[in-house]
Coordinates of C-alpha atoms (C1' of nucleotides) in Angstrom, one line a residue:
Chain A
M1 CA -2.5 41.8 21.9
F2 CA -5.3 40.7 19.5
N3 CA -6.5 37.7 21.5
K4 CA -9.9 39.3 22.2
I5 CA -12.1 36.6 23.5
K6 CA -15.8 36.8 23.1
H7 CA -17.3 35.6 26.3
R8 CA -20.7 34.0 26.2
N9 CA -23.6 34.4 28.6
T10 CA -23.8 31.0 30.1
K11 CA -26.5 30.1 32.5
Q12 CA -23.9 29.2 35.1
R13 CA -22.1 32.5 35.0
K14 CA -25.4 34.4 35.2
V15 CA -26.5 32.5 38.3
I16 CA -23.1 32.9 39.9
L17 CA -23.1 36.7 39.4
E18 CA -26.7 37.0 40.5
E19 CA -26.2 35.0 43.7
L20 CA -23.1 37.0 44.6
K21 CA -24.9 40.3 43.9
K22 CA -27.8 39.5 46.1
T23 CA -25.9 38.6 49.3
T24 CA -23.9 40.7 51.7
L25 CA -22.2 37.7 53.2
H26 CA -19.0 38.2 51.1
P27 CA -19.0 34.4 50.5
T28 CA -16.1 32.2 49.8
A29 CA -16.0 30.2 46.6
E30 CA -17.4 27.2 48.5
M31 CA -20.2 29.2 50.1
L32 CA -21.1 30.6 46.8
F33 CA -20.9 27.1 45.2
K34 CA -23.5 25.9 47.7
M35 CA -25.7 28.9 47.0
V36 CA -25.5 28.4 43.3
K37 CA -26.0 24.7 43.5
K38 CA -29.6 25.3 44.6
R39 CA -30.4 26.9 41.3
S40 CA -27.9 24.9 39.1
P41 CA -27.6 21.6 40.8
K42 CA -25.1 20.2 38.3
I43 CA -22.6 23.0 38.5
S44 CA -19.1 22.1 39.4
F45 CA -16.6 23.7 41.7
G46 CA -14.2 24.4 38.8
T47 CA -16.9 26.4 37.0
V48 CA -17.4 28.6 40.1
Y49 CA -13.8 29.3 40.4
R50 CA -13.3 30.0 36.7
N51 CA -16.2 32.3 36.6
L52 CA -15.2 34.2 39.8
N53 CA -11.8 34.8 38.2
L54 CA -13.3 35.9 34.9
L55 CA -15.9 38.2 36.6
K56 CA -13.1 39.7 38.7
E57 CA -11.0 40.4 35.6
Q58 CA -14.0 42.0 34.0
G59 CA -14.4 44.2 37.1
Q60 CA -17.9 42.9 37.8
I61 CA -17.0 41.6 41.2
L62 CA -14.3 42.1 43.8
E63 CA -12.0 39.6 45.4
L64 CA -11.3 40.6 49.0
T65 CA -8.0 40.1 50.8
C66 CA -7.8 36.6 51.9
G67 CA -5.4 35.5 54.5
K68 CA -4.6 31.8 54.7
D69 CA -8.3 31.2 54.7
S70 CA -10.1 31.0 51.4
C71 CA -10.9 34.2 49.5
R72 CA -14.1 36.1 49.9
Y73 CA -15.9 37.7 47.0
D74 CA -18.0 40.8 46.9
G75 CA -20.7 41.6 44.3
D76 CA -20.7 45.2 45.4
I77 CA -18.1 47.0 43.4
T78 CA -18.7 50.5 44.7
P79 CA -15.7 51.7 46.7
H80 CA -16.0 50.7 50.3
Y81 CA -14.0 49.1 53.1
H82 CA -14.5 46.0 55.2
F83 CA -14.3 44.8 58.7
F84 CA -13.1 41.2 59.3
C85 CA -14.1 39.4 62.5
L86 CA -11.0 37.6 63.7
T87 CA -13.0 34.9 65.4
C88 CA -16.0 34.0 63.3
K89 CA -14.6 35.2 60.0
K90 CA -17.7 37.2 59.1
V91 CA -17.1 40.2 56.8
F92 CA -19.0 43.4 57.2
D93 CA -19.3 46.4 54.9
L94 CA -18.1 49.7 56.5
N95 CA -20.0 52.8 55.7
I96 CA -17.1 55.2 56.1
S97 CA -15.8 57.6 53.6
V98 CA -13.3 56.2 51.2
L99 CA -10.0 58.1 51.3
D100 CA -10.9 61.2 49.3
K101 CA -7.3 62.2 49.6
E102 CA -6.8 59.3 47.4
E103 CA -5.5 61.2 44.5
K104 CA -3.3 63.4 46.6
L105 CA -2.0 60.4 48.5
Y106 CA -1.3 58.5 45.4
K107 CA 0.6 61.5 44.0
D108 CA 2.5 61.8 47.2
I109 CA 3.6 58.2 47.1
Y110 CA 4.6 58.6 43.5
K111 CA 6.7 61.6 44.3
K112 CA 8.4 59.9 47.2
T113 CA 8.9 56.5 45.7
G114 CA 8.2 56.5 42.0
L115 CA 5.6 53.9 42.6
A116 CA 2.4 54.3 40.6
I117 CA -0.6 53.0 42.5
K118 CA -3.5 51.5 40.8
Y119 CA -5.7 50.9 43.8
H120 CA -5.6 50.4 47.5
R121 CA -7.3 48.4 50.1
L122 CA -8.1 49.3 53.7
D123 CA -9.1 46.5 55.9
F124 CA -10.2 46.6 59.5
Y125 CA -9.9 43.7 61.9
G126 CA -11.4 43.0 65.3
Y127 CA -14.2 41.0 66.9
C128 CA -17.8 41.4 65.9
K129 CA -20.4 42.1 68.5
E130 CA -21.6 38.5 68.7
C131 CA -18.1 37.2 69.2
E132 CA -17.3 39.8 71.8
I133 CA -20.3 38.8 73.8
K134 CA -19.4 35.1 73.6
M135 CA -15.8 35.9 74.7
K136 CA -17.1 37.8 77.7
E137 CA -19.2 34.9 78.7
I138 CA -16.3 32.5 78.4
K139 CA -14.1 34.8 80.6
K140 CA -16.9 34.9 83.2
S141 CA -17.2 31.2 83.5
D142 CA -13.5 30.8 83.7
K143 CA -13.2 32.8 86.9
Chain B
M1 CA -7.0 30.0 80.3
F2 CA -4.2 28.5 82.3
N3 CA -2.4 26.7 79.5
K4 CA 0.6 29.0 79.7
I5 CA 3.3 27.5 77.6
K6 CA 7.0 28.1 78.3
H7 CA 8.6 28.5 75.0
R8 CA 12.2 27.6 74.6
N9 CA 14.9 29.5 72.7
T10 CA 15.7 27.0 70.0
K11 CA 18.5 27.6 67.6
Q12 CA 16.0 27.2 64.7
R13 CA 13.6 29.8 66.0
K14 CA 16.5 32.2 66.6
V15 CA 17.8 31.8 63.1
I16 CA 14.4 32.2 61.6
L17 CA 13.8 35.5 63.4
E18 CA 17.2 36.8 62.7
E19 CA 17.0 36.1 59.0
L20 CA 13.6 37.7 58.8
K21 CA 14.7 40.8 60.7
K22 CA 17.7 41.3 58.4
T23 CA 15.9 41.4 55.1
T24 CA 13.4 43.8 53.5
L25 CA 12.3 41.3 51.0
H26 CA 9.1 40.4 52.9
P27 CA 9.8 36.8 52.1
T28 CA 7.4 34.0 51.8
A29 CA 7.8 31.0 54.0
E30 CA 9.6 29.2 51.2
M31 CA 12.0 32.1 50.6
L32 CA 12.7 32.2 54.3
F33 CA 13.2 28.5 54.4
K34 CA 15.9 28.7 51.8
M35 CA 17.6 31.6 53.6
V36 CA 17.5 29.8 56.9
K37 CA 18.7 26.6 55.4
K38 CA 22.0 28.2 54.7
R39 CA 22.6 28.5 58.4
S40 CA 20.6 25.5 59.6
P41 CA 20.8 23.0 56.8
K42 CA 18.7 20.4 58.5
I43 CA 15.8 22.6 59.2
S44 CA 12.4 21.5 57.9
F45 CA 9.6 23.3 56.3
G46 CA 7.2 22.5 59.1
T47 CA 9.5 24.1 61.6
V48 CA 9.6 27.3 59.6
Y49 CA 5.9 27.5 59.4
R50 CA 5.4 26.6 63.1
N51 CA 7.8 29.2 64.1
L52 CA 6.4 31.9 61.8
N53 CA 3.0 31.2 63.4
L54 CA 4.4 31.3 66.9
L55 CA 6.4 34.5 66.3
K56 CA 3.4 36.1 64.7
E57 CA 1.2 35.3 67.8
Q58 CA 3.9 36.7 70.0
G59 CA 3.8 39.9 67.9
Q60 CA 7.5 39.6 67.0
I61 CA 6.8 39.6 63.3
L62 CA 4.0 40.4 60.9
E63 CA 2.1 38.4 58.4
L64 CA 1.1 40.5 55.5
T65 CA -2.1 40.1 53.5
C66 CA -1.6 37.4 51.1
G67 CA -3.8 36.9 48.1
K68 CA -4.0 33.4 46.7
D69 CA -0.3 33.4 46.6
S70 CA 1.7 32.4 49.6
C71 CA 1.9 34.7 52.6
R72 CA 4.7 37.3 53.1
Y73 CA 6.3 37.9 56.4
D74 CA 7.8 41.1 57.8
G75 CA 10.3 41.3 60.6
D76 CA 9.7 45.1 60.9
I77 CA 6.8 45.5 63.3
T78 CA 6.7 49.2 63.4
P79 CA 3.5 50.5 61.8
H80 CA 3.9 51.0 58.1
Y81 CA 2.2 50.3 54.9
H82 CA 3.1 48.3 51.8
F83 CA 3.1 48.4 48.1
F84 CA 2.6 45.2 46.2
C85 CA 3.7 44.9 42.6
L86 CA 1.0 43.1 40.7
T87 CA 3.4 41.7 38.2
C88 CA 6.6 40.6 40.0
K89 CA 5.0 40.2 43.4
K90 CA 7.7 42.2 45.1
V91 CA 6.7 44.0 48.3
F92 CA 7.9 47.5 49.2
D93 CA 7.8 49.4 52.4
L94 CA 6.0 52.8 52.1
N95 CA 7.3 55.7 54.1
I96 CA 4.1 57.5 54.4
S97 CA 2.4 58.5 57.6
V98 CA 0.2 55.9 59.3
L99 CA -3.3 57.1 59.8
D100 CA -3.0 59.4 62.7
K101 CA -6.7 59.8 62.7
E102 CA -6.5 56.3 63.6
E103 CA -8.1 56.6 67.0
K104 CA -10.7 59.0 65.8
L105 CA -11.5 56.8 62.9
Y106 CA -11.7 53.8 65.1
K107 CA -14.1 55.6 67.4
D108 CA -16.2 56.8 64.5
I109 CA -16.6 53.3 63.2
Y110 CA -17.4 52.1 66.7
K111 CA -20.1 54.8 67.0
K112 CA -21.6 54.0 63.6
T113 CA -21.4 50.2 63.7
G114 CA -20.5 49.0 67.2
L115 CA -17.5 47.2 65.8
A116 CA -14.4 47.5 67.9
I117 CA -11.4 47.6 65.7
K118 CA -8.1 46.0 66.8
Y119 CA -6.0 47.0 63.9
H120 CA -6.1 47.9 60.3
R121 CA -4.2 47.3 57.2
L122 CA -3.7 49.6 54.2
D123 CA -2.2 48.0 51.1
F124 CA -1.4 49.6 47.9
Y125 CA -1.2 47.8 44.6
G126 CA 0.3 48.7 41.3
Y127 CA 3.4 48.0 39.1
C128 CA 6.9 48.7 40.3
K129 CA 9.3 50.7 38.3
E130 CA 11.1 47.7 36.8
C131 CA 7.9 46.1 35.7
E132 CA 6.5 49.3 34.2
I133 CA 9.7 49.6 32.1
K134 CA 9.4 46.0 31.0
M135 CA 5.7 46.5 30.1
K136 CA 6.5 49.6 28.0
E137 CA 9.1 47.7 26.1
I138 CA 6.7 44.9 25.3
K139 CA 4.1 47.4 24.1
K140 CA 6.7 49.0 21.8
S141 CA 7.7 45.7 20.2
D142 CA 4.1 44.8 19.7
K143 CA 3.4 47.7 17.4
Chain C
dT1 C1' 13.7 14.7 84.1
dT2 C1' 10.1 16.5 81.3
dA3 C1' 7.8 19.1 78.2
dA4 C1' 8.5 21.9 74.2
dT5 C1' 10.4 21.4 69.7
dT6 C1' 12.2 19.3 65.7
dG7 C1' 12.5 16.6 61.2
dC8 C1' 10.0 13.9 58.3
dA9 C1' 6.2 12.6 55.8
dA10 C1' 1.6 12.4 55.2
dA11 C1' -2.6 14.9 55.3
dA12 C1' -5.6 18.9 54.7
dC13 C1' -7.2 22.7 52.1
dT14 C1' -7.8 25.9 48.5
dT15 C1' -7.4 26.8 43.8
dT16 C1' -6.2 25.5 39.1
dT17 C1' -6.2 22.7 35.0
dG18 C1' -6.5 19.0 31.2
dC19 C1' -9.9 17.0 28.5
dA20 C1' -13.9 15.3 26.2
dA21 C1' -18.7 16.6 25.9
dC22 C1' -21.7 20.4 25.6
dG23 C1' -24.1 24.7 24.2
dC24 C1' -23.9 29.8 23.0
dT25 C1' -23.7 32.8 19.0
Chain D
dA1 C1' -19.9 25.2 12.5
dG2 C1' -16.7 27.2 15.6
dC3 C1' -15.0 27.9 19.8
dG4 C1' -15.9 29.4 24.6
dT5 C1' -17.6 26.8 28.5
dT6 C1' -18.8 23.0 31.5
dG7 C1' -18.4 18.9 34.6
dC8 C1' -15.4 15.8 36.3
dA9 C1' -11.3 14.4 38.3
dA10 C1' -6.7 14.8 38.8
dA11 C1' -3.0 18.0 39.9
dA12 C1' -0.8 21.8 41.9
dG13 C1' 0.4 24.8 45.6
dT14 C1' 0.4 26.2 50.3
dT15 C1' 0.0 25.3 55.1
dT16 C1' -0.9 22.1 58.9
dT17 C1' -0.3 18.0 61.6
dG18 C1' 0.9 13.3 63.8
dC19 C1' 4.6 11.0 65.7
dA20 C1' 8.9 9.4 67.3
dA21 C1' 13.3 11.4 68.3
dT22 C1' 15.7 15.3 70.1
dT23 C1' 16.9 19.1 73.1
dA24 C1' 16.4 23.3 76.1
dA25 C1' 15.5 24.4 80.8

DNA sequence: TTAATTGCAAAACTTTTGCAACGCT
DNA sequence: AGCGTTGCAAAAGTTTTGCAATTAA
């Protein structure tokens, strides 16, 4: 309870956060590793992971739901939802309203189940435009 | 496009599906492996994974969103949402209404973004009752 | 018979971790 | 100086896969 750690501003952490904030690709740790490597060539994979976990705990970034694939990270921490392309694995931001019934819904669930919700996640899945076009072309040539 | 596979009804697949359908634990592959092993002692881990993937593709079961932990599987394929305990990792079914604005929402998103949504997922996170009690006790004893 | 499936073990992947060296504060 | 952090490499954990043997249809 009194193990307050004073984190330092290392060059690596700064670069990781900056690179993540400046992209909308919702990169995986590996993608980000490559991006960061351009500015900090000696950085290691472990450092990227350690910092992503730290920044996540500090609430400076978000870790999106990852399936069996690797996690995606988001430097945009304003509440918003995502669309995941089932084919190419791209992740898109959705500009729809975040459940404003949030509080009511949370209370409803609490009343019904006794479960106190901290946060929720609403993910949409489908095929992005590019992939849909590709799929149509494949179907055509199959006939 | 013409690689239609005729799947067989193997004893193993049957047991895996039955065991998954009869529990509400939303087990991981490993948990299910242990459950199935009681009835099919010689079954292997690979078989469990292969069948879970097959049953998932066939739409007979659901794979829930897994973080960095292992995936959870659900034998209940009726639309419903889940609550994930951040501490003990238990998964609970929620008995709240599934977005009935679903179609409207889907269309709105399509209009706005051109993205055609196949399905969505709404996950809630927090601490279950048991874990909340434990946490309170720890805080008490810390004072 | 024959092609899908299994069991086993190895491989593939993603993420975490131990440790000595390094570098913020 | 003190200790949080890094780079490196090894380890851990989850899921997939190659292959010969087995089995459902």
